[in-house]
Short mmCIF file of N, CA and C in Angstrom, two decimals:
data_model
loop_
_atom_site.label_atom_id
_atom_site.label_comp_id
_atom_site.label_asym_id
_atom_site.label_seq_id
_atom_site.Cartn_x
_atom_site.Cartn_y
_atom_site.Cartn_z
N UNK A 126 9.44 -9.80 22.70
CA UNK A 126 10.46 -9.39 21.76
C UNK A 126 9.92 -8.24 20.91
N UNK A 127 10.50 -7.09 21.07
CA UNK A 127 10.05 -5.91 20.34
C UNK A 127 10.72 -5.84 18.96
N UNK A 128 12.02 -5.99 18.91
CA UNK A 128 12.74 -5.88 17.64
C UNK A 128 13.09 -7.26 17.11
N UNK A 129 12.11 -7.89 16.51
CA UNK A 129 12.34 -9.17 15.85
C UNK A 129 12.72 -8.89 14.39
N UNK A 130 13.21 -9.88 13.71
CA UNK A 130 13.58 -9.72 12.30
C UNK A 130 12.37 -9.27 11.48
N UNK A 131 11.19 -9.89 11.66
CA UNK A 131 10.02 -9.43 10.89
C UNK A 131 9.66 -7.97 11.20
N UNK A 132 9.77 -7.56 12.45
CA UNK A 132 9.43 -6.18 12.81
C UNK A 132 10.43 -5.20 12.20
N UNK A 133 11.68 -5.56 12.19
CA UNK A 133 12.70 -4.70 11.58
C UNK A 133 12.43 -4.56 10.07
N UNK A 134 12.04 -5.66 9.42
CA UNK A 134 11.70 -5.59 8.00
C UNK A 134 10.50 -4.67 7.77
N UNK A 135 9.54 -4.75 8.66
CA UNK A 135 8.37 -3.87 8.55
C UNK A 135 8.79 -2.41 8.70
N UNK A 136 9.66 -2.16 9.66
CA UNK A 136 10.14 -0.79 9.89
C UNK A 136 10.91 -0.25 8.67
N UNK A 137 11.54 -1.14 7.90
CA UNK A 137 12.27 -0.67 6.72
C UNK A 137 11.33 -0.02 5.70
N UNK A 138 10.06 -0.47 5.68
CA UNK A 138 9.11 0.16 4.75
C UNK A 138 8.85 1.61 5.15
N UNK A 139 8.87 1.90 6.43
CA UNK A 139 8.68 3.27 6.88
C UNK A 139 9.94 4.10 6.60
N UNK A 140 11.10 3.51 6.85
CA UNK A 140 12.37 4.18 6.57
C UNK A 140 12.52 4.44 5.07
N UNK A 141 11.92 3.59 4.25
CA UNK A 141 12.04 3.71 2.79
C UNK A 141 11.41 4.98 2.25
N UNK A 142 10.42 5.51 2.94
CA UNK A 142 9.66 6.64 2.42
C UNK A 142 10.55 7.84 2.09
N UNK A 143 11.33 8.36 3.05
CA UNK A 143 12.17 9.51 2.67
C UNK A 143 13.24 9.15 1.63
N UNK A 144 13.65 7.89 1.59
CA UNK A 144 14.63 7.48 0.59
C UNK A 144 14.04 7.53 -0.81
N UNK A 145 12.83 7.01 -0.96
CA UNK A 145 12.18 7.03 -2.28
C UNK A 145 11.89 8.46 -2.71
N UNK A 146 11.38 9.27 -1.78
CA UNK A 146 11.11 10.68 -2.10
C UNK A 146 12.41 11.39 -2.44
N UNK A 147 13.45 11.14 -1.66
CA UNK A 147 14.74 11.80 -1.86
C UNK A 147 15.38 11.52 -3.19
N UNK A 148 15.10 10.36 -3.76
CA UNK A 148 15.67 10.01 -5.07
C UNK A 148 15.29 11.06 -6.11
N UNK A 149 14.08 11.59 -6.01
CA UNK A 149 13.62 12.56 -7.02
C UNK A 149 14.21 13.95 -6.82
N UNK A 150 14.98 14.13 -5.75
CA UNK A 150 15.71 15.38 -5.53
C UNK A 150 17.21 15.21 -5.76
N UNK A 151 17.62 13.99 -6.06
CA UNK A 151 19.04 13.71 -6.29
C UNK A 151 19.49 14.30 -7.63
N UNK A 152 20.75 14.72 -7.72
CA UNK A 152 21.26 15.30 -8.97
C UNK A 152 21.56 14.20 -10.00
N UNK A 153 20.51 13.54 -10.44
CA UNK A 153 20.62 12.46 -11.43
C UNK A 153 19.67 12.77 -12.58
N UNK A 154 19.89 12.11 -13.71
CA UNK A 154 18.94 12.28 -14.81
C UNK A 154 17.63 11.58 -14.44
N UNK A 155 16.55 11.98 -15.09
CA UNK A 155 15.21 11.49 -14.74
C UNK A 155 15.10 9.97 -14.88
N UNK A 156 15.68 9.41 -15.92
CA UNK A 156 15.60 7.96 -16.10
C UNK A 156 16.23 7.22 -14.92
N UNK A 157 17.38 7.69 -14.46
CA UNK A 157 18.07 7.05 -13.33
C UNK A 157 17.24 7.19 -12.06
N UNK A 158 16.68 8.37 -11.84
CA UNK A 158 15.80 8.57 -10.67
C UNK A 158 14.64 7.59 -10.71
N UNK A 159 13.99 7.51 -11.88
CA UNK A 159 12.85 6.61 -12.02
C UNK A 159 13.23 5.17 -11.73
N UNK A 160 14.36 4.74 -12.27
CA UNK A 160 14.82 3.37 -12.09
C UNK A 160 15.13 3.08 -10.62
N UNK A 161 15.85 3.97 -9.97
CA UNK A 161 16.22 3.76 -8.56
C UNK A 161 14.97 3.73 -7.68
N UNK A 162 14.06 4.68 -7.90
CA UNK A 162 12.83 4.72 -7.09
C UNK A 162 11.99 3.47 -7.31
N UNK A 163 11.92 2.99 -8.54
CA UNK A 163 11.15 1.79 -8.84
C UNK A 163 11.74 0.57 -8.16
N UNK A 164 13.04 0.39 -8.28
CA UNK A 164 13.70 -0.76 -7.64
C UNK A 164 13.53 -0.69 -6.13
N UNK A 165 13.72 0.51 -5.57
CA UNK A 165 13.55 0.66 -4.12
C UNK A 165 12.13 0.30 -3.70
N UNK A 166 11.14 0.80 -4.43
CA UNK A 166 9.75 0.50 -4.07
C UNK A 166 9.49 -1.00 -4.11
N UNK A 167 9.94 -1.65 -5.18
CA UNK A 167 9.72 -3.10 -5.31
C UNK A 167 10.39 -3.86 -4.16
N UNK A 168 11.63 -3.51 -3.86
CA UNK A 168 12.35 -4.20 -2.77
C UNK A 168 11.65 -3.99 -1.45
N UNK A 169 11.30 -2.74 -1.14
CA UNK A 169 10.65 -2.47 0.14
C UNK A 169 9.24 -3.05 0.20
N UNK A 170 8.51 -3.01 -0.90
CA UNK A 170 7.17 -3.61 -0.92
C UNK A 170 7.24 -5.12 -0.72
N UNK A 171 8.30 -5.74 -1.24
CA UNK A 171 8.46 -7.20 -1.08
C UNK A 171 8.65 -7.58 0.38
N UNK A 172 9.14 -6.65 1.19
CA UNK A 172 9.30 -6.97 2.62
C UNK A 172 7.95 -7.21 3.28
N UNK A 173 6.86 -6.72 2.68
CA UNK A 173 5.53 -6.97 3.23
C UNK A 173 5.23 -8.46 3.27
N UNK A 174 5.52 -9.14 2.17
CA UNK A 174 5.30 -10.58 2.14
C UNK A 174 6.34 -11.29 3.01
N UNK A 175 7.59 -10.87 2.88
CA UNK A 175 8.69 -11.55 3.55
C UNK A 175 8.61 -11.45 5.07
N UNK A 176 8.20 -10.29 5.61
CA UNK A 176 8.14 -10.17 7.07
C UNK A 176 7.05 -11.07 7.66
N UNK A 177 5.93 -11.18 6.94
CA UNK A 177 4.87 -12.08 7.41
C UNK A 177 5.30 -13.53 7.37
N UNK A 178 5.98 -13.89 6.30
CA UNK A 178 6.50 -15.26 6.16
C UNK A 178 7.48 -15.57 7.30
N UNK A 179 8.42 -14.66 7.54
CA UNK A 179 9.40 -14.89 8.62
C UNK A 179 8.76 -14.91 10.00
N UNK A 180 7.78 -14.05 10.21
CA UNK A 180 7.11 -14.03 11.52
C UNK A 180 6.48 -15.39 11.81
N UNK A 181 5.84 -15.97 10.80
CA UNK A 181 5.22 -17.29 11.01
C UNK A 181 6.29 -18.38 11.11
N UNK A 182 7.26 -18.32 10.23
CA UNK A 182 8.31 -19.36 10.17
C UNK A 182 9.17 -19.38 11.43
N UNK A 183 9.52 -18.19 11.94
CA UNK A 183 10.38 -18.08 13.12
C UNK A 183 9.58 -18.00 14.42
N UNK A 184 8.26 -18.11 14.28
CA UNK A 184 7.36 -18.00 15.43
C UNK A 184 7.61 -16.68 16.19
N UNK A 185 7.68 -15.59 15.42
CA UNK A 185 7.93 -14.27 15.99
C UNK A 185 6.77 -13.32 15.71
N UNK A 186 5.57 -13.87 15.69
CA UNK A 186 4.41 -13.00 15.51
C UNK A 186 4.18 -12.23 16.81
N UNK A 187 3.69 -11.01 16.66
CA UNK A 187 3.42 -10.19 17.85
C UNK A 187 2.28 -9.24 17.56
N UNK A 188 1.66 -8.75 18.61
CA UNK A 188 0.59 -7.76 18.46
C UNK A 188 1.15 -6.48 17.85
N UNK A 189 2.37 -6.10 18.25
CA UNK A 189 2.98 -4.90 17.70
C UNK A 189 3.24 -5.06 16.21
N UNK A 190 3.75 -6.21 15.81
CA UNK A 190 4.00 -6.48 14.40
C UNK A 190 2.71 -6.48 13.59
N UNK A 191 1.65 -7.07 14.16
CA UNK A 191 0.35 -7.10 13.48
C UNK A 191 -0.21 -5.69 13.32
N UNK A 192 0.07 -4.82 14.28
CA UNK A 192 -0.36 -3.42 14.18
C UNK A 192 0.49 -2.66 13.16
N UNK A 193 1.81 -2.84 13.25
CA UNK A 193 2.74 -2.04 12.46
C UNK A 193 2.71 -2.39 10.97
N UNK A 194 2.49 -3.65 10.63
CA UNK A 194 2.55 -4.09 9.24
C UNK A 194 1.60 -3.32 8.33
N UNK A 195 0.30 -3.24 8.63
CA UNK A 195 -0.57 -2.48 7.72
C UNK A 195 -0.29 -0.98 7.75
N UNK A 196 0.20 -0.46 8.88
CA UNK A 196 0.54 0.96 8.96
C UNK A 196 1.70 1.25 8.01
N UNK A 197 2.71 0.41 8.02
CA UNK A 197 3.87 0.59 7.15
C UNK A 197 3.46 0.52 5.68
N UNK A 198 2.57 -0.42 5.35
CA UNK A 198 2.07 -0.54 3.98
C UNK A 198 1.37 0.74 3.54
N UNK A 199 0.51 1.24 4.41
CA UNK A 199 -0.26 2.44 4.08
C UNK A 199 0.66 3.65 3.92
N UNK A 200 1.64 3.79 4.79
CA UNK A 200 2.60 4.89 4.67
C UNK A 200 3.33 4.82 3.33
N UNK A 201 3.82 3.63 2.99
CA UNK A 201 4.58 3.47 1.75
C UNK A 201 3.72 3.79 0.53
N UNK A 202 2.50 3.27 0.50
CA UNK A 202 1.60 3.51 -0.63
C UNK A 202 1.21 4.98 -0.71
N UNK A 203 0.81 5.56 0.41
CA UNK A 203 0.36 6.96 0.41
C UNK A 203 1.49 7.91 0.02
N UNK A 204 2.67 7.70 0.56
CA UNK A 204 3.81 8.55 0.20
C UNK A 204 4.14 8.42 -1.28
N UNK A 205 4.11 7.20 -1.79
CA UNK A 205 4.39 6.99 -3.21
C UNK A 205 3.34 7.66 -4.09
N UNK A 206 2.09 7.59 -3.67
CA UNK A 206 1.03 8.25 -4.43
C UNK A 206 1.23 9.77 -4.45
N UNK A 207 1.63 10.32 -3.32
CA UNK A 207 1.88 11.77 -3.28
C UNK A 207 3.03 12.16 -4.20
N UNK A 208 4.07 11.33 -4.25
CA UNK A 208 5.17 11.57 -5.18
C UNK A 208 4.66 11.52 -6.62
N UNK A 209 3.81 10.54 -6.92
CA UNK A 209 3.29 10.39 -8.28
C UNK A 209 2.38 11.56 -8.67
N UNK A 210 1.62 12.07 -7.71
CA UNK A 210 0.80 13.26 -7.98
C UNK A 210 1.71 14.45 -8.25
N UNK A 211 2.74 14.60 -7.43
CA UNK A 211 3.70 15.69 -7.61
C UNK A 211 4.38 15.63 -8.98
N UNK A 212 4.71 14.42 -9.41
CA UNK A 212 5.34 14.22 -10.71
C UNK A 212 4.34 14.24 -11.87
N UNK A 213 3.07 14.41 -11.54
CA UNK A 213 1.97 14.44 -12.52
C UNK A 213 1.86 13.13 -13.31
N UNK A 214 2.09 12.03 -12.59
CA UNK A 214 1.98 10.72 -13.23
C UNK A 214 0.70 10.00 -12.84
N UNK A 215 -0.03 10.57 -11.90
CA UNK A 215 -1.34 10.04 -11.56
C UNK A 215 -2.23 11.21 -11.18
N UNK A 216 -3.50 10.96 -11.28
CA UNK A 216 -4.49 11.98 -11.00
C UNK A 216 -4.66 12.17 -9.49
N UNK A 217 -4.80 13.41 -9.07
CA UNK A 217 -4.99 13.69 -7.65
C UNK A 217 -6.27 13.03 -7.14
N UNK A 218 -7.27 12.90 -8.01
CA UNK A 218 -8.53 12.26 -7.64
C UNK A 218 -8.30 10.80 -7.22
N UNK A 219 -7.46 10.09 -7.97
CA UNK A 219 -7.13 8.69 -7.64
C UNK A 219 -6.43 8.64 -6.28
N UNK A 220 -5.48 9.53 -6.08
CA UNK A 220 -4.75 9.55 -4.80
C UNK A 220 -5.70 9.83 -3.65
N UNK A 221 -6.63 10.77 -3.83
CA UNK A 221 -7.59 11.08 -2.77
C UNK A 221 -8.49 9.90 -2.46
N UNK A 222 -8.92 9.18 -3.49
CA UNK A 222 -9.75 8.00 -3.27
C UNK A 222 -8.99 6.97 -2.44
N UNK A 223 -7.78 6.68 -2.85
CA UNK A 223 -7.00 5.63 -2.19
C UNK A 223 -6.61 6.04 -0.77
N UNK A 224 -6.09 7.25 -0.63
CA UNK A 224 -5.66 7.71 0.70
C UNK A 224 -6.86 7.88 1.62
N UNK A 225 -7.95 8.44 1.10
CA UNK A 225 -9.16 8.60 1.91
C UNK A 225 -9.71 7.28 2.39
N UNK A 226 -9.71 6.28 1.53
CA UNK A 226 -10.18 4.95 1.93
C UNK A 226 -9.30 4.37 3.01
N UNK A 227 -7.99 4.53 2.87
CA UNK A 227 -7.08 3.98 3.87
C UNK A 227 -7.34 4.58 5.25
N UNK A 228 -7.57 5.89 5.28
CA UNK A 228 -7.86 6.56 6.55
C UNK A 228 -9.20 6.08 7.10
N UNK A 229 -10.22 6.05 6.24
CA UNK A 229 -11.56 5.66 6.69
C UNK A 229 -11.60 4.23 7.20
N UNK A 230 -11.00 3.31 6.48
CA UNK A 230 -11.06 1.90 6.89
C UNK A 230 -10.17 1.65 8.11
N UNK A 231 -9.06 2.36 8.21
CA UNK A 231 -8.23 2.24 9.42
C UNK A 231 -9.02 2.72 10.64
N UNK A 232 -9.72 3.83 10.50
CA UNK A 232 -10.54 4.34 11.60
C UNK A 232 -11.67 3.37 11.92
N UNK A 233 -12.30 2.83 10.88
CA UNK A 233 -13.37 1.85 11.09
C UNK A 233 -12.86 0.62 11.83
N UNK A 234 -11.71 0.11 11.42
CA UNK A 234 -11.13 -1.07 12.08
C UNK A 234 -10.78 -0.76 13.54
N UNK A 235 -10.26 0.43 13.77
CA UNK A 235 -9.93 0.83 15.15
C UNK A 235 -11.20 0.87 16.01
N UNK A 236 -12.23 1.46 15.47
CA UNK A 236 -13.48 1.55 16.23
C UNK A 236 -14.10 0.17 16.44
N UNK A 237 -14.08 -0.66 15.41
CA UNK A 237 -14.65 -2.01 15.53
C UNK A 237 -13.86 -2.83 16.55
N UNK A 238 -12.56 -2.65 16.61
CA UNK A 238 -11.75 -3.33 17.62
C UNK A 238 -12.13 -2.82 19.01
N UNK A 239 -12.37 -1.53 19.12
CA UNK A 239 -12.75 -0.92 20.40
C UNK A 239 -14.06 -1.50 20.92
N UNK A 240 -15.00 -1.78 20.01
CA UNK A 240 -16.29 -2.32 20.46
C UNK A 240 -16.31 -3.85 20.43
N UNK A 241 -15.16 -4.46 20.16
CA UNK A 241 -15.05 -5.91 20.20
C UNK A 241 -15.62 -6.62 18.98
N UNK A 242 -15.65 -5.95 17.85
CA UNK A 242 -16.23 -6.55 16.64
C UNK A 242 -15.24 -6.51 15.47
N UNK A 243 -13.97 -6.64 15.77
CA UNK A 243 -12.97 -6.51 14.71
C UNK A 243 -13.06 -7.62 13.66
N UNK A 244 -13.63 -8.77 14.02
CA UNK A 244 -13.73 -9.86 13.04
C UNK A 244 -14.65 -9.50 11.88
N UNK A 245 -15.59 -8.58 12.11
CA UNK A 245 -16.52 -8.22 11.04
C UNK A 245 -15.83 -7.42 9.94
N UNK A 246 -14.67 -6.83 10.23
CA UNK A 246 -13.93 -6.07 9.21
C UNK A 246 -12.54 -6.66 8.98
N UNK A 247 -12.44 -7.96 9.16
CA UNK A 247 -11.16 -8.64 8.91
C UNK A 247 -10.83 -8.54 7.43
N UNK A 248 -9.54 -8.62 7.11
CA UNK A 248 -9.08 -8.49 5.72
C UNK A 248 -9.78 -9.53 4.85
N UNK A 249 -10.29 -9.06 3.72
CA UNK A 249 -11.01 -9.90 2.78
C UNK A 249 -10.26 -9.93 1.45
N UNK A 250 -10.60 -10.85 0.60
CA UNK A 250 -9.95 -11.01 -0.69
C UNK A 250 -10.01 -9.73 -1.54
N UNK A 251 -11.10 -8.99 -1.47
CA UNK A 251 -11.21 -7.76 -2.25
C UNK A 251 -10.17 -6.73 -1.79
N UNK A 252 -9.90 -6.70 -0.48
CA UNK A 252 -8.86 -5.82 0.05
C UNK A 252 -7.48 -6.25 -0.42
N UNK A 253 -7.28 -7.54 -0.49
CA UNK A 253 -5.99 -8.05 -0.98
C UNK A 253 -5.81 -7.75 -2.48
N UNK A 254 -6.89 -7.86 -3.24
CA UNK A 254 -6.82 -7.53 -4.66
C UNK A 254 -6.52 -6.05 -4.86
N UNK A 255 -7.11 -5.21 -4.03
CA UNK A 255 -6.85 -3.77 -4.07
C UNK A 255 -5.38 -3.49 -3.82
N UNK A 256 -4.84 -4.13 -2.80
CA UNK A 256 -3.43 -3.95 -2.46
C UNK A 256 -2.53 -4.43 -3.60
N UNK A 257 -2.86 -5.55 -4.18
CA UNK A 257 -2.08 -6.10 -5.29
C UNK A 257 -2.07 -5.13 -6.48
N UNK A 258 -3.24 -4.58 -6.81
CA UNK A 258 -3.32 -3.64 -7.93
C UNK A 258 -2.48 -2.38 -7.64
N UNK A 259 -2.53 -1.89 -6.40
CA UNK A 259 -1.73 -0.73 -6.03
C UNK A 259 -0.24 -1.04 -6.13
N UNK A 260 0.15 -2.18 -5.59
CA UNK A 260 1.57 -2.54 -5.56
C UNK A 260 2.11 -2.85 -6.95
N UNK A 261 1.25 -3.14 -7.91
CA UNK A 261 1.69 -3.30 -9.29
C UNK A 261 1.71 -1.96 -10.01
N UNK A 262 0.72 -1.12 -9.75
CA UNK A 262 0.60 0.17 -10.44
C UNK A 262 1.72 1.13 -10.08
N UNK A 263 2.04 1.21 -8.81
CA UNK A 263 3.01 2.21 -8.35
C UNK A 263 4.38 2.05 -9.00
N UNK A 264 4.98 0.86 -9.05
CA UNK A 264 6.28 0.76 -9.73
C UNK A 264 6.20 1.10 -11.23
N UNK A 265 5.10 0.72 -11.88
CA UNK A 265 4.94 1.08 -13.28
C UNK A 265 4.95 2.60 -13.44
N UNK A 266 4.23 3.30 -12.56
CA UNK A 266 4.16 4.76 -12.64
C UNK A 266 5.47 5.42 -12.21
N UNK A 267 6.16 4.83 -11.26
CA UNK A 267 7.46 5.39 -10.86
C UNK A 267 8.46 5.26 -11.99
N UNK A 268 8.44 4.13 -12.68
CA UNK A 268 9.40 3.92 -13.77
C UNK A 268 9.09 4.82 -14.97
N UNK A 269 7.83 4.85 -15.39
CA UNK A 269 7.35 5.78 -16.41
C UNK A 269 8.24 5.83 -17.66
N UNK A 270 8.43 4.67 -18.26
CA UNK A 270 9.25 4.60 -19.47
C UNK A 270 8.79 3.38 -20.27
N UNK A 271 9.39 3.19 -21.42
CA UNK A 271 9.08 2.04 -22.26
C UNK A 271 10.08 0.94 -21.97
N UNK A 272 9.57 -0.27 -21.75
CA UNK A 272 10.42 -1.43 -21.46
C UNK A 272 10.38 -2.37 -22.66
N UNK A 273 11.54 -2.86 -23.04
CA UNK A 273 11.68 -3.79 -24.18
C UNK A 273 11.12 -3.19 -25.47
N UNK A 274 11.04 -1.88 -25.54
CA UNK A 274 10.56 -1.21 -26.74
C UNK A 274 9.07 -1.32 -27.00
N UNK A 275 8.33 -2.00 -26.11
CA UNK A 275 6.90 -2.19 -26.36
C UNK A 275 5.99 -1.89 -25.16
N UNK A 276 6.48 -2.07 -23.96
CA UNK A 276 5.63 -1.92 -22.78
C UNK A 276 5.80 -0.51 -22.22
N UNK A 277 4.77 0.31 -22.40
CA UNK A 277 4.77 1.66 -21.87
C UNK A 277 4.27 1.58 -20.43
N UNK A 278 5.20 1.63 -19.48
CA UNK A 278 4.83 1.45 -18.08
C UNK A 278 3.91 2.56 -17.57
N UNK A 279 4.02 3.76 -18.15
CA UNK A 279 3.13 4.85 -17.75
C UNK A 279 1.68 4.52 -18.08
N UNK A 280 1.44 3.99 -19.28
CA UNK A 280 0.08 3.62 -19.69
C UNK A 280 -0.44 2.47 -18.83
N UNK A 281 0.38 1.43 -18.69
CA UNK A 281 -0.02 0.29 -17.86
C UNK A 281 -0.27 0.73 -16.42
N UNK A 282 0.59 1.59 -15.92
CA UNK A 282 0.42 2.10 -14.56
C UNK A 282 -0.87 2.86 -14.38
N UNK A 283 -1.25 3.66 -15.40
CA UNK A 283 -2.51 4.40 -15.32
C UNK A 283 -3.70 3.45 -15.25
N UNK A 284 -3.69 2.44 -16.10
CA UNK A 284 -4.77 1.45 -16.06
C UNK A 284 -4.83 0.76 -14.70
N UNK A 285 -3.69 0.34 -14.22
CA UNK A 285 -3.65 -0.38 -12.95
C UNK A 285 -4.05 0.50 -11.77
N UNK A 286 -3.66 1.77 -11.78
CA UNK A 286 -4.00 2.64 -10.64
C UNK A 286 -5.50 2.93 -10.64
N UNK A 287 -6.11 3.04 -11.83
CA UNK A 287 -7.56 3.23 -11.87
C UNK A 287 -8.29 1.95 -11.46
N UNK A 288 -7.75 0.79 -11.83
CA UNK A 288 -8.32 -0.47 -11.34
C UNK A 288 -8.20 -0.51 -9.83
N UNK A 289 -7.06 -0.10 -9.30
CA UNK A 289 -6.87 -0.06 -7.85
C UNK A 289 -7.87 0.89 -7.20
N UNK A 290 -8.15 2.03 -7.84
CA UNK A 290 -9.11 2.98 -7.29
C UNK A 290 -10.52 2.37 -7.24
N UNK A 291 -10.90 1.66 -8.29
CA UNK A 291 -12.21 1.00 -8.31
C UNK A 291 -12.27 -0.07 -7.21
N UNK A 292 -11.22 -0.88 -7.10
CA UNK A 292 -11.17 -1.90 -6.06
C UNK A 292 -11.16 -1.27 -4.67
N UNK A 293 -10.55 -0.09 -4.56
CA UNK A 293 -10.50 0.63 -3.30
C UNK A 293 -11.91 0.99 -2.85
N UNK A 294 -12.69 1.55 -3.75
CA UNK A 294 -14.07 1.92 -3.41
C UNK A 294 -14.88 0.67 -3.11
N UNK A 295 -14.73 -0.36 -3.94
CA UNK A 295 -15.46 -1.61 -3.75
C UNK A 295 -15.13 -2.21 -2.39
N UNK A 296 -13.86 -2.25 -2.03
CA UNK A 296 -13.49 -2.84 -0.73
C UNK A 296 -14.01 -1.99 0.43
N UNK A 297 -14.02 -0.67 0.26
CA UNK A 297 -14.54 0.18 1.32
C UNK A 297 -16.03 -0.09 1.53
N UNK A 298 -16.78 -0.19 0.44
CA UNK A 298 -18.20 -0.50 0.54
C UNK A 298 -18.39 -1.86 1.21
N UNK A 299 -17.58 -2.83 0.82
CA UNK A 299 -17.66 -4.17 1.42
C UNK A 299 -17.46 -4.11 2.93
N UNK A 300 -16.40 -3.44 3.39
CA UNK A 300 -16.11 -3.37 4.82
C UNK A 300 -17.18 -2.59 5.57
N UNK A 301 -17.69 -1.54 4.96
CA UNK A 301 -18.76 -0.76 5.61
C UNK A 301 -20.03 -1.60 5.74
N UNK A 302 -20.34 -2.40 4.71
CA UNK A 302 -21.50 -3.28 4.79
C UNK A 302 -21.33 -4.33 5.89
N UNK A 303 -20.12 -4.85 6.04
CA UNK A 303 -19.86 -5.84 7.09
C UNK A 303 -19.95 -5.21 8.48
N UNK A 304 -19.55 -3.94 8.59
CA UNK A 304 -19.56 -3.28 9.89
C UNK A 304 -20.93 -2.75 10.28
N UNK A 305 -21.77 -2.44 9.30
CA UNK A 305 -23.06 -1.80 9.57
C UNK A 305 -23.92 -2.53 10.59
N UNK A 306 -24.08 -3.87 10.52
CA UNK A 306 -24.89 -4.54 11.54
C UNK A 306 -24.33 -4.35 12.96
N UNK A 307 -23.03 -4.38 13.11
CA UNK A 307 -22.41 -4.17 14.42
C UNK A 307 -22.62 -2.73 14.89
N UNK A 308 -22.53 -1.80 13.96
CA UNK A 308 -22.74 -0.39 14.30
C UNK A 308 -24.17 -0.16 14.73
N UNK A 309 -25.11 -0.71 13.95
CA UNK A 309 -26.53 -0.55 14.30
C UNK A 309 -26.85 -1.19 15.65
N UNK A 310 -26.24 -2.31 15.93
CA UNK A 310 -26.51 -3.02 17.19
C UNK A 310 -26.05 -2.22 18.40
N UNK A 311 -25.11 -1.32 18.22
CA UNK A 311 -24.57 -0.57 19.34
C UNK A 311 -25.09 0.87 19.43
N UNK A 312 -25.94 1.26 18.50
CA UNK A 312 -26.51 2.61 18.56
C UNK A 312 -27.72 2.68 19.45
#
């Protein structure tokens, strides 16, 4: 089964990218753009949890879905970061750290799978914490306004995105350390 419900949900995260970017070109006031983009990001990001849940619940797990899920997540996060850099709501250095890590670890996982050692770079709690920090920071930065008269989402988003950047580096070091013995064994 190629087009299962979980796979279609995963694909929606990829389809979401031009929609979220397009919101910032719509003839709307900035507050409305921010609100729409934030809601869209949250809804589409939630499909990450929901598609995995449905895949297990409906017994529709597949190799294609397992491949596509992290790719869709990375596309959504990277595209959102580029929008935030364009809007000057996050530092280009943070975006480079996060996007660079995603490329490096994806390549590492691909190579480790090729040599039959993919278990050494399996998803770890530090990687999940990094993802959680990113998925919390991005909507705060997209919204970029004060909520309830006290919560400045721009400030909170900046703190969270820098925490995500630190966790990004930490998780990359962790995965590289786990892969190093396998790499050395094959050189």
